[in-house]
Amino acid sequence: MSGRAIELFQEQSGVNHLALRLPPSVEAEALDLLIDRMGGRLSYAPKQRIFHEDDPAECLYKVSSGLVCTSKLLSDGRRQIGGFYLPGDYFGLGCSGAHTLSAEAITNAKVRIIKKSVLMAVANRDDIERQLLWLMTRELAHLQERVLLLIKNAQERVGEFILEMEKRTKVGNAIQLPMKRQDIADYLGLTIETVCRVLTSLESCAAIEIQTLQRVVLRSSSALRTAMEDRSSIPHKNAARKRSDRHPHSVRRDV
Amino acid sequence: MSGRAIELFQEQSGVNHLALRLPPSVEAEALDLLIDRMGGRLSYAPKQRIFHEDDPAECLYKVSSGLVCTSKLLSDGRRQIGGFYLPGDYFGLGCSGAHTLSAEAITNAKVRIIKKSVLMAVANRDDIERQLLWLMTRELAHLQERVLLLIKNAQERVGEFILEMEKRTKVGNAIQLPMKRQDIADYLGLTIETVCRVLTSLESCAAIEIQTLQRVVLRSSSALRTAMEDRSSIPHKNAARKRSDRHPHSVRRDV
DNA sequence: CGTTGTGTTGAGTGCCCTCAAAAGATGTGG
DNA sequence: CCACATCTTTTGAGGGCACTCAACACAACG
């Protein structure tokens, strides 16, 4: 249980130990090695389920190839997609006890899987722990971004999605969209029709080019930005004017 | 750096060590003791800022009294509230490097503050680490709930907010709403007018009673549930019928 | 008791959803 | 390789929910 009182004041490692301020270069090297060597290999066909949302969350997963998503089915029939996971991405984190989301393959996918208990038994615990904490922190930051996304309008949601996928899947200058339009819609909290319409409008304003269903090229990022901010050339929504009215002295009370 | 190879195979503690499956009774006892005894005391007036969203995230905060919220100002002037924190709640977690949100007091508030480095230097690290991980896991679960909330309609959002606040702030049978209507709106991604209208309609259908601006009583939880599910008696939105059309064989491919 | 901030209510509009149908993509058997 | 069936995507028409704008009621404070 204890037996590490001797280390109590080793400040250097102690400070970093918290893993809430991590050297960015660390990433998950040891974890990668471990799961690649010791983790089980599993293959999934499109739409095949990897785990269900009530299954005990005792494993850690990493995508080797293909595309995986987590999702949740609501009582009214709507589906919300928690995230898309590309090769190299980890999923199944951040759940104590049971998963809160299901996971399924979207394309053919190969997945590495390792039990958390095995992970802890085999590896240097602190390294692994720090890396897991880092992964959780990233997941949390990503979720916060998503919350911000969901209060925006359709053009901004789709636009930010394009930009996110550009960072993650660009080969040459082609952005890959391996998921269905319906998956994008469920990820962005929109309908498939709205996603289609926005994509079409983005193409017609020369921001992007839809080469195939799953292949998009970013033609003009400035045009994309413009289209995202454009509210049909009407200064609608809660504009800055209104906001300043609402918090007229949010500044002057600062210490 | 290392020197802990001897502990490598201490299975028992190693398994729990991951803190991703925690004994629910643990909560944050040691952490509570530590921050209450060693943490600094700070007092804030309404609307006073506690930290800014770009400040380095090197401290952990706990509300002693009053109400605190985290928030982010968007470029278009909209504000998104990350969360409300009541006495006993921790905030400032889950950020590596810099905060992603600002924090400010809503009412008069007393806050305990402790540096993460001090925390790690003074305490048994594993306990503290486990408790921090547990707090982060809760934060993550809460964020996932929020994402699900934001794709729902106004009545469901406000209704779920009432139910959440009932769990957290009920004294007798009165629910306390210490924040402004605008704060609720910014938390739910709605406008203040919509929040008002929904609250009024919930009162007129006998689901709740608005005693004062900041004091609400839940009259009939069943009426509330009905009002939340009610889409003006029209089976709109993506109903189950349409959803089953969209994924007609999501079952048959399971292993 | 005026002033300022906050909350409520009303009228009108637009964004996105629903419903519907056509067009395109994908897969299978002949 | 083509015909056919199925699934997916696109496009169109129309409507509702939540937003914008505006005015009034209420509360807090000096």
Coordinates of C-alpha atoms (C1' of nucleotides) in Angstrom, one line a residue:
Chain A
M1 CA 0.0 0.0 0.0
S2 CA 2.6 2.5 1.0
G3 CA 6.4 2.0 1.3
R4 CA 7.2 5.0 -0.7
A5 CA 7.5 7.6 2.0
I6 CA 11.1 7.8 1.1
E7 CA 10.1 9.3 -2.2
L8 CA 7.8 11.8 -0.7
F9 CA 10.0 14.8 -1.1
Q10 CA 11.6 14.0 -4.4
E11 CA 10.3 17.3 -5.8
Q12 CA 11.5 16.9 -9.4
S13 CA 9.7 13.8 -10.2
G14 CA 7.0 14.7 -7.7
V15 CA 6.0 17.7 -9.5
N16 CA 5.7 16.1 -12.9
H17 CA 4.2 13.1 -11.3
L18 CA 0.8 14.8 -11.3
A19 CA 0.9 14.7 -15.0
L20 CA -1.2 17.8 -15.3
R21 CA 1.7 19.6 -16.9
L22 CA 3.3 17.1 -19.1
P23 CA 6.3 17.4 -21.4
P24 CA 4.6 17.4 -24.8
S25 CA 7.2 15.1 -26.2
V26 CA 6.4 12.3 -23.9
E27 CA 3.1 11.4 -25.5
A28 CA 2.6 7.7 -25.0
E29 CA 5.8 6.1 -26.1
A30 CA 6.0 3.4 -23.5
L31 CA 2.3 2.8 -23.7
D32 CA 2.5 2.5 -27.4
L33 CA 5.3 -0.1 -27.1
L34 CA 3.4 -2.0 -24.5
I35 CA 0.1 -2.2 -26.2
D36 CA 1.7 -3.0 -29.6
R37 CA 3.7 -5.9 -28.1
M38 CA 1.5 -7.3 -25.5
G39 CA -2.0 -6.2 -26.5
G40 CA -4.3 -8.6 -28.3
R41 CA -5.2 -8.1 -31.9
L42 CA -8.8 -7.9 -33.0
S43 CA -10.4 -7.2 -36.4
Y44 CA -13.8 -5.7 -36.9
A45 CA -16.1 -5.4 -39.9
P46 CA -18.0 -2.2 -40.6
K47 CA -20.8 -1.5 -38.1
Q48 CA -19.5 -4.3 -35.9
R49 CA -19.6 -3.5 -32.2
I50 CA -16.5 -3.4 -30.1
F51 CA -18.0 -2.8 -26.7
H52 CA -21.4 -1.8 -25.4
E53 CA -22.1 1.2 -23.3
D54 CA -22.8 -0.8 -20.2
D55 CA -19.9 -3.2 -20.5
P56 CA -17.3 -3.0 -17.7
A57 CA -14.5 -0.7 -18.7
E58 CA -11.6 -2.8 -17.9
C59 CA -9.6 -2.6 -21.2
L60 CA -7.8 0.0 -23.1
Y61 CA -8.1 0.1 -26.9
K62 CA -5.9 1.5 -29.6
V63 CA -6.8 1.7 -33.3
S64 CA -4.2 0.0 -35.6
S65 CA -6.0 0.6 -38.8
G66 CA -9.4 1.8 -40.0
L67 CA -11.9 4.0 -38.3
V68 CA -13.7 3.5 -35.0
C69 CA -16.3 5.6 -33.3
T70 CA -18.0 5.8 -29.9
S71 CA -21.7 6.5 -29.8
K72 CA -24.7 6.6 -27.7
L73 CA -28.3 5.9 -28.6
L74 CA -30.9 8.2 -27.0
S75 CA -34.3 7.2 -25.9
D76 CA -35.9 9.2 -28.6
G77 CA -33.9 7.4 -31.3
R78 CA -31.3 10.0 -31.9
R79 CA -27.7 8.9 -31.9
Q80 CA -24.9 11.0 -30.6
I81 CA -21.3 10.1 -31.7
G82 CA -18.8 10.7 -29.0
G83 CA -15.7 10.7 -31.2
F84 CA -13.9 9.3 -34.3
Y85 CA -10.7 7.4 -33.7
L86 CA -8.1 7.1 -36.3
P87 CA -5.0 4.8 -36.4
G88 CA -2.9 5.6 -33.4
D89 CA -5.8 6.9 -31.3
Y90 CA -6.7 5.4 -28.0
F91 CA -10.3 4.9 -26.9
G92 CA -12.1 3.4 -24.0
L93 CA -10.6 5.8 -21.5
G94 CA -12.1 8.0 -18.9
C95 CA -14.6 5.6 -17.6
S96 CA -14.7 4.3 -14.1
G97 CA -16.8 1.1 -13.7
A98 CA -18.7 0.9 -16.9
H99 CA -18.4 2.5 -20.3
T100 CA -20.8 5.4 -20.9
L101 CA -20.7 5.0 -24.7
S102 CA -20.6 2.1 -27.1
A103 CA -17.8 1.6 -29.6
E104 CA -18.1 0.3 -33.1
A105 CA -16.0 0.0 -36.3
I106 CA -17.0 2.2 -39.1
T107 CA -14.7 0.8 -41.8
N108 CA -12.8 -2.5 -41.5
A109 CA -10.6 -1.9 -38.5
K110 CA -7.9 -3.6 -36.6
V111 CA -7.7 -2.8 -32.9
R112 CA -5.1 -3.4 -30.1
I113 CA -6.6 -4.3 -26.8
I114 CA -5.0 -4.6 -23.4
K115 CA -6.4 -5.1 -19.9
K116 CA -5.8 -2.2 -17.6
S117 CA -4.8 -4.6 -14.9
V118 CA -2.2 -6.2 -17.1
L119 CA -1.0 -2.8 -18.1
M120 CA -0.4 -1.9 -14.5
A121 CA 1.1 -5.2 -13.5
V122 CA 3.7 -5.3 -16.3
A123 CA 4.8 -1.7 -16.7
N124 CA 6.5 0.9 -14.8
R125 CA 3.4 2.3 -13.2
D126 CA 4.2 5.9 -13.0
D127 CA 5.1 6.2 -16.6
I128 CA 1.9 4.5 -17.7
E129 CA -0.2 6.4 -15.3
R130 CA 1.2 9.7 -16.5
Q131 CA 0.5 8.7 -20.1
L132 CA -3.0 7.7 -19.3
L133 CA -3.6 10.9 -17.5
W134 CA -2.3 12.7 -20.5
L135 CA -4.7 10.8 -22.8
M136 CA -7.5 11.6 -20.4
T137 CA -6.6 15.3 -20.4
R138 CA -6.7 15.3 -24.2
E139 CA -10.0 13.6 -24.2
L140 CA -11.3 16.2 -21.8
A141 CA -10.0 19.1 -23.9
H142 CA -11.6 17.6 -27.0
L143 CA -14.9 17.3 -25.2
Q144 CA -14.7 20.9 -24.2
E145 CA -14.2 21.9 -27.8
R146 CA -17.2 19.8 -28.7
V147 CA -19.4 21.6 -26.2
L148 CA -18.3 24.9 -27.8
L149 CA -19.0 23.5 -31.2
L150 CA -22.6 22.4 -30.4
I151 CA -23.7 25.9 -29.5
K152 CA -22.7 27.2 -33.0
N153 CA -24.6 27.1 -36.2
A154 CA -24.6 24.5 -38.9
Q155 CA -22.0 26.2 -41.1
E156 CA -19.6 26.6 -38.2
R157 CA -20.0 23.0 -37.1
V158 CA -19.4 21.5 -40.5
G159 CA -16.5 24.0 -41.2
E160 CA -14.8 23.1 -37.9
F161 CA -15.3 19.5 -38.7
I162 CA -13.6 19.9 -42.0
L163 CA -10.7 21.7 -40.4
E164 CA -10.4 19.1 -37.7
M165 CA -10.3 16.3 -40.3
E166 CA -7.8 18.2 -42.3
K167 CA -5.4 18.2 -39.3
R168 CA -6.0 14.5 -38.8
T169 CA -6.4 12.8 -42.1
K170 CA -4.8 15.0 -44.8
V171 CA -2.7 13.1 -47.4
G172 CA -1.3 15.4 -49.9
N173 CA -4.0 18.1 -49.9
A174 CA -6.9 15.7 -49.8
I175 CA -8.9 15.3 -46.6
Q176 CA -10.3 11.9 -46.0
L177 CA -13.8 11.5 -44.7
P178 CA -14.1 7.7 -44.1
M179 CA -17.3 8.0 -42.2
K180 CA -20.8 8.2 -43.7
R181 CA -22.6 11.5 -43.9
Q182 CA -25.0 10.2 -41.2
D183 CA -22.1 9.7 -38.8
I184 CA -20.9 13.3 -39.4
A185 CA -24.4 14.5 -38.7
D186 CA -24.7 12.5 -35.5
Y187 CA -21.3 13.8 -34.5
L188 CA -22.2 17.4 -35.1
G189 CA -25.8 17.2 -33.7
L190 CA -27.3 18.0 -37.1
T191 CA -29.3 16.1 -39.7
I192 CA -27.8 14.4 -42.7
E193 CA -29.7 16.8 -45.0
T194 CA -28.2 19.8 -43.3
V195 CA -24.7 18.4 -43.5
C196 CA -25.2 17.7 -47.2
R197 CA -26.5 21.2 -47.8
V198 CA -23.7 22.9 -46.0
L199 CA -21.1 20.9 -47.8
T200 CA -22.7 21.7 -51.1
S201 CA -22.8 25.4 -50.2
L202 CA -19.2 25.3 -49.1
E203 CA -18.3 23.9 -52.5
S204 CA -20.3 26.4 -54.4
C205 CA -18.6 29.3 -52.6
A206 CA -15.2 27.8 -53.6
A207 CA -14.1 27.0 -50.0
I208 CA -13.8 23.3 -50.6
E209 CA -14.0 20.8 -53.5
I210 CA -15.8 17.5 -53.0
Q211 CA -13.8 15.1 -55.2
T212 CA -15.5 11.9 -54.1
L213 CA -17.9 11.2 -51.2
Q214 CA -15.0 10.5 -48.9
R215 CA -12.4 12.8 -50.3
V216 CA -12.5 16.6 -50.0
V217 CA -9.9 19.2 -50.8
L218 CA -9.6 22.5 -49.0
R219 CA -9.5 25.1 -51.8
S220 CA -9.5 28.3 -49.8
S221 CA -9.3 28.3 -46.0
S222 CA -10.1 32.0 -46.0
A223 CA -13.3 31.4 -48.0
L224 CA -14.1 28.6 -45.5
R225 CA -13.6 31.0 -42.6
T226 CA -15.8 33.6 -44.3
A227 CA -18.6 31.1 -45.0
M228 CA -18.4 29.9 -41.4
E229 CA -18.7 33.4 -39.9
D230 CA -21.3 34.4 -42.5
R231 CA -24.8 34.4 -41.1
S232 CA -26.3 35.0 -44.5
S233 CA -24.9 38.5 -44.3
I234 CA -27.2 39.3 -41.4
P235 CA -25.7 40.2 -38.1
H236 CA -27.9 37.7 -36.2
K237 CA -27.4 35.6 -33.2
N238 CA -26.1 37.0 -29.9
A239 CA -23.8 39.6 -31.3
A240 CA -21.0 41.4 -29.5
R241 CA -23.2 44.4 -29.0
K242 CA -25.8 42.5 -27.1
R243 CA -23.2 40.7 -25.1
S244 CA -21.5 43.9 -23.9
D245 CA -24.9 45.0 -22.8
R246 CA -25.3 41.9 -20.8
H247 CA -22.0 42.2 -18.9
P248 CA -21.4 45.8 -18.8
H249 CA -19.0 45.7 -15.8
S250 CA -17.5 42.3 -16.1
V251 CA -14.1 44.0 -16.4
R252 CA -14.1 46.7 -13.8
R253 CA -14.5 44.4 -10.8
D254 CA -11.3 42.5 -11.5
V255 CA -8.7 42.6 -8.8
Chain B
M1 CA 13.3 9.1 -12.2
S2 CA 13.1 5.4 -11.6
G3 CA 14.1 3.4 -8.6
R4 CA 10.7 1.9 -8.2
A5 CA 11.3 -1.3 -10.1
I6 CA 10.9 -3.2 -6.9
E7 CA 7.2 -2.3 -6.8
L8 CA 6.6 -3.4 -10.3
F9 CA 4.7 -6.5 -9.5
Q10 CA 2.8 -5.4 -6.5
E11 CA -0.4 -6.6 -8.2
Q12 CA -3.0 -5.6 -5.6
S13 CA -2.2 -1.9 -5.3
G14 CA -1.2 -1.9 -8.9
V15 CA -4.6 -2.8 -10.1
N16 CA -6.4 -0.1 -8.2
H17 CA -3.6 2.2 -8.9
L18 CA -5.0 3.0 -12.2
A19 CA -7.9 4.7 -10.5
L20 CA -10.2 4.0 -13.4
R21 CA -12.2 1.7 -11.2
L22 CA -12.4 3.3 -7.9
P23 CA -14.1 2.3 -4.6
P24 CA -17.0 4.8 -4.6
S25 CA -16.5 5.5 -0.9
V26 CA -13.1 6.9 -1.3
E27 CA -14.1 10.1 -2.8
A28 CA -11.6 12.7 -1.9
E29 CA -11.1 12.4 1.8
A30 CA -7.4 12.9 2.1
L31 CA -7.5 15.6 -0.5
D32 CA -10.3 17.3 1.4
L33 CA -8.3 17.2 4.6
L34 CA -5.2 18.5 2.8
I35 CA -6.7 21.4 1.0
D36 CA -8.8 22.5 4.0
R37 CA -5.7 22.5 6.3
M38 CA -2.9 23.6 4.0
G39 CA -4.7 25.4 1.3
G40 CA -4.9 29.2 1.1
R41 CA -8.2 31.0 1.8
L42 CA -9.5 33.5 -0.8
S43 CA -12.7 35.5 -0.9
Y44 CA -14.3 36.8 -4.0
A45 CA -17.1 39.2 -4.7
P46 CA -19.8 38.6 -7.4
K47 CA -18.4 38.7 -10.9
Q48 CA -14.8 38.8 -9.7
R49 CA -12.4 36.7 -11.7
I50 CA -10.6 33.8 -10.0
F51 CA -8.4 32.8 -12.9
H52 CA -8.2 33.6 -16.6
E53 CA -8.4 31.1 -19.3
D54 CA -4.8 31.5 -20.4
D55 CA -3.3 31.5 -16.9
P56 CA -1.0 28.6 -16.1
A57 CA -3.0 25.8 -14.4
E58 CA -0.8 25.1 -11.5
C59 CA -3.4 25.2 -8.7
L60 CA -6.3 23.2 -7.5
Y61 CA -9.4 25.0 -6.2
K62 CA -12.2 24.0 -4.0
V63 CA -15.3 26.0 -3.2
S64 CA -15.9 26.6 0.5
S65 CA -19.0 28.7 0.2
G66 CA -20.9 30.5 -2.5
L67 CA -21.1 29.8 -6.2
V68 CA -18.4 29.7 -8.8
C69 CA -18.5 29.1 -12.5
T70 CA -16.1 28.5 -15.3
S71 CA -16.8 30.2 -18.6
K72 CA -15.4 31.0 -22.0
L73 CA -16.0 34.0 -24.2
L74 CA -16.4 33.3 -27.8
S75 CA -15.2 35.6 -30.6
D76 CA -18.7 36.4 -31.7
G77 CA -19.5 37.6 -28.2
R78 CA -21.4 34.5 -27.0
R79 CA -20.4 33.1 -23.6
Q80 CA -20.4 29.4 -22.7
I81 CA -20.4 28.4 -19.1
G82 CA -18.4 25.3 -18.4
G83 CA -19.9 24.4 -15.1
F84 CA -21.3 25.6 -11.8
Y85 CA -19.4 24.7 -8.7
L86 CA -21.1 24.6 -5.3
P87 CA -19.5 24.3 -1.9
G88 CA -17.4 21.1 -1.7
D89 CA -16.8 21.1 -5.5
Y90 CA -13.3 21.2 -7.0
F91 CA -12.5 23.2 -10.1
G92 CA -9.4 24.0 -12.1
L93 CA -8.8 20.3 -13.0
G94 CA -8.1 18.6 -16.2
C95 CA -5.9 21.2 -17.7
S96 CA -2.3 20.6 -18.6
G97 CA -0.3 23.7 -19.1
A98 CA -2.9 26.5 -19.2
H99 CA -6.5 26.7 -18.3
T100 CA -9.0 26.5 -21.1
L101 CA -11.7 28.3 -19.3
S102 CA -11.9 31.3 -17.0
A103 CA -13.4 31.0 -13.5
E104 CA -15.3 33.6 -11.7
A105 CA -17.5 34.0 -8.6
I106 CA -21.2 34.4 -9.1
T107 CA -22.2 35.1 -5.6
N108 CA -19.9 36.0 -2.7
A109 CA -17.6 33.0 -2.5
K110 CA -14.8 31.6 -0.4
V111 CA -12.3 29.4 -2.1
R112 CA -9.6 27.1 -1.0
I113 CA -6.5 27.0 -3.2
I114 CA -3.5 24.8 -3.2
K115 CA -0.6 24.4 -5.6
K116 CA -0.4 21.1 -7.3
S117 CA 3.3 20.9 -6.6
V118 CA 2.7 21.4 -2.9
L119 CA 0.0 18.8 -3.0
M120 CA 2.4 16.3 -4.5
A121 CA 5.3 17.2 -2.2
V122 CA 3.3 16.9 1.0
A123 CA 1.0 14.1 0.6
N124 CA 1.1 10.4 -0.2
R125 CA 1.2 10.7 -3.9
D126 CA -0.8 7.7 -4.8
D127 CA -3.8 8.6 -2.8
I128 CA -3.8 12.1 -4.1
E129 CA -3.3 11.0 -7.6
R130 CA -6.1 8.5 -7.4
Q131 CA -8.4 11.1 -6.0
L132 CA -7.5 13.6 -8.7
L133 CA -8.1 11.0 -11.3
W134 CA -11.4 10.3 -9.8
L135 CA -12.3 14.0 -9.9
M136 CA -11.2 14.1 -13.6
T137 CA -13.3 11.1 -14.4
R138 CA -16.3 12.8 -12.9
E139 CA -15.6 16.0 -14.8
L140 CA -15.4 14.0 -18.0
A141 CA -18.6 12.2 -17.3
H142 CA -20.3 15.5 -16.6
L143 CA -19.0 16.9 -19.9
Q144 CA -20.4 13.9 -21.8
E145 CA -23.8 14.5 -20.2
R146 CA -23.6 18.1 -21.3
V147 CA -22.8 17.1 -24.9
L148 CA -25.9 15.0 -24.9
L149 CA -27.9 17.8 -23.3
L150 CA -26.9 20.3 -26.0
I151 CA -28.5 18.3 -28.9
K152 CA -31.8 18.3 -27.1
N153 CA -34.6 21.0 -27.3
A154 CA -35.1 23.9 -24.9
Q155 CA -37.6 22.2 -22.7
E156 CA -35.4 19.2 -22.1
R157 CA -32.4 21.3 -21.4
V158 CA -34.1 23.5 -18.8
G159 CA -35.9 20.4 -17.4
E160 CA -32.6 18.5 -17.0
F161 CA -31.1 21.6 -15.4
I162 CA -33.8 21.8 -12.9
L163 CA -33.3 18.1 -12.1
E164 CA -29.6 18.5 -11.8
M165 CA -29.9 21.5 -9.4
E166 CA -32.5 19.6 -7.4
K167 CA -29.9 16.9 -6.7
R168 CA -27.3 19.4 -5.8
T169 CA -29.0 22.3 -4.0
K170 CA -32.3 21.1 -2.6
V171 CA -33.0 22.3 1.0
G172 CA -36.3 21.0 2.2
N173 CA -38.1 20.8 -1.1
A174 CA -36.9 24.1 -2.4
I175 CA -34.3 24.1 -5.2
Q176 CA -31.8 27.0 -5.1
L177 CA -30.8 28.7 -8.3
P178 CA -28.2 31.2 -7.1
M179 CA -27.1 32.1 -10.6
K180 CA -28.7 34.6 -12.9
R181 CA -31.0 33.6 -15.7
Q182 CA -28.3 34.7 -18.1
D183 CA -25.9 32.3 -16.6
I184 CA -28.4 29.4 -16.9
A185 CA -28.9 30.4 -20.6
D186 CA -25.1 30.5 -21.2
Y187 CA -24.8 27.1 -19.5
L188 CA -27.5 25.5 -21.6
G189 CA -26.7 27.2 -24.9
L190 CA -30.0 29.1 -25.0
T191 CA -31.0 32.7 -24.8
I192 CA -32.3 34.2 -21.6
E193 CA -35.7 34.8 -23.2
T194 CA -36.1 31.1 -24.0
V195 CA -35.0 30.1 -20.5
C196 CA -37.7 32.4 -19.1
R197 CA -40.4 31.2 -21.4
V198 CA -39.7 27.5 -20.6
L199 CA -39.6 28.2 -16.9
T200 CA -42.9 30.0 -17.1
S201 CA -44.5 27.2 -19.2
L202 CA -43.2 24.6 -16.7
E203 CA -44.9 26.5 -14.0
S204 CA -48.1 26.9 -15.9
C205 CA -48.3 23.2 -16.4
A206 CA -47.9 22.6 -12.7
A207 CA -44.5 20.9 -13.0
I208 CA -42.7 23.5 -10.9
E209 CA -43.4 26.5 -8.8
I210 CA -41.3 29.6 -9.0
Q211 CA -41.4 31.0 -5.5
T212 CA -38.7 33.6 -5.9
L213 CA -36.2 34.3 -8.7
Q214 CA -33.7 32.0 -7.1
R215 CA -36.0 29.6 -5.4
V216 CA -38.0 26.9 -7.2
V217 CA -40.1 24.0 -6.0
L218 CA -40.5 20.8 -8.0
R219 CA -44.3 20.2 -7.8
S220 CA -44.7 17.2 -10.0
S221 CA -41.7 15.4 -11.5
S222 CA -44.0 13.4 -13.7
A223 CA -45.5 16.6 -15.1
L224 CA -41.9 17.8 -15.6
R225 CA -41.0 14.6 -17.5
T226 CA -44.1 15.0 -19.6
A227 CA -43.3 18.6 -20.4
M228 CA -39.8 17.7 -21.3
E229 CA -40.7 14.9 -23.7
D230 CA -43.6 16.9 -25.1
R231 CA -42.7 18.4 -28.5
S232 CA -45.9 20.4 -28.6
S233 CA -47.7 17.1 -29.1
I234 CA -46.1 16.7 -32.5
P235 CA -43.9 13.7 -33.1
H236 CA -41.1 15.8 -34.6
K237 CA -37.4 15.6 -34.5
N238 CA -35.5 12.4 -35.5
A239 CA -37.9 9.9 -34.2
A240 CA -37.3 6.3 -33.5
R241 CA -38.9 5.3 -36.8
K242 CA -36.6 7.3 -38.8
R243 CA -33.6 6.2 -36.8
S244 CA -34.4 2.5 -37.4
D245 CA -34.6 3.2 -41.1
R246 CA -31.2 4.7 -40.9
H247 CA -29.5 1.7 -39.3
P248 CA -31.6 -1.2 -40.4
H249 CA -28.9 -3.8 -39.8
S250 CA -26.9 -2.4 -37.0
V251 CA -27.7 -5.5 -35.0
R252 CA -27.3 -8.4 -37.4
R253 CA -23.6 -7.9 -37.9
D254 CA -22.7 -8.2 -34.2
V255 CA -20.5 -11.1 -33.3
Chain C
dC1 C1' -38.0 57.9 -5.7
dG2 C1' -35.4 57.9 -9.6
dT3 C1' -31.8 54.9 -11.6
dT4 C1' -29.9 50.9 -13.1
dG5 C1' -29.8 46.1 -13.7
dT6 C1' -32.6 41.9 -14.3
dG7 C1' -36.5 39.3 -15.6
dT8 C1' -40.7 38.6 -18.3
dT9 C1' -43.7 38.7 -22.2
dG10 C1' -45.0 39.6 -27.1
dA11 C1' -44.4 39.9 -32.3
dG12 C1' -42.0 38.5 -36.1
dT13 C1' -38.2 36.0 -38.6
dG14 C1' -34.8 32.7 -39.9
dC15 C1' -32.3 28.5 -39.3
dC16 C1' -32.6 23.9 -39.3
dC17 C1' -35.7 20.1 -39.1
dT18 C1' -39.3 17.1 -41.4
dC19 C1' -41.1 14.9 -45.2
dA20 C1' -40.6 13.5 -49.9
dA21 C1' -38.5 12.2 -54.1
dA22 C1' -34.8 11.8 -57.3
dA23 C1' -30.0 10.8 -58.2
dG24 C1' -25.9 8.4 -57.2
dA25 C1' -23.2 4.6 -55.2
dT26 C1' -22.7 -0.2 -53.9
dG27 C1' -23.4 -5.1 -54.1
dT28 C1' -25.3 -9.4 -56.0
dG29 C1' -26.8 -12.8 -59.3
dG30 C1' -27.2 -14.1 -63.9
Chain D
dC1 C1' -20.4 -7.0 -67.7
dC2 C1' -25.0 -5.6 -67.2
dA3 C1' -29.6 -5.6 -64.7
dC4 C1' -31.5 -5.2 -60.6
dA5 C1' -32.1 -4.2 -55.7
dT6 C1' -30.5 -1.8 -51.8
dC7 C1' -28.3 1.7 -49.5
dT8 C1' -26.7 6.4 -49.3
dT9 C1' -26.5 11.0 -50.7
dT10 C1' -28.5 15.0 -52.7
dT11 C1' -32.0 18.4 -53.6
dG12 C1' -36.5 20.6 -52.9
dA13 C1' -40.7 22.4 -50.4
dG14 C1' -42.7 23.6 -46.2
dG15 C1' -43.1 24.3 -41.2
dG16 C1' -41.7 24.8 -36.2
dC17 C1' -38.6 26.0 -32.6
dA18 C1' -35.7 29.1 -30.8
dC19 C1' -33.7 33.5 -31.9
dT20 C1' -33.9 38.7 -32.6
dC21 C1' -35.9 42.8 -31.4
dA22 C1' -38.7 45.6 -28.5
dA23 C1' -41.4 47.0 -24.6
dC24 C1' -42.8 46.4 -20.0
dA25 C1' -42.5 44.6 -15.1
dC26 C1' -39.8 43.8 -11.2
dA27 C1' -35.9 44.1 -8.0
dA28 C1' -31.9 46.3 -5.9
dC29 C1' -29.5 50.3 -4.6
dG30 C1' -28.2 54.9 -3.4

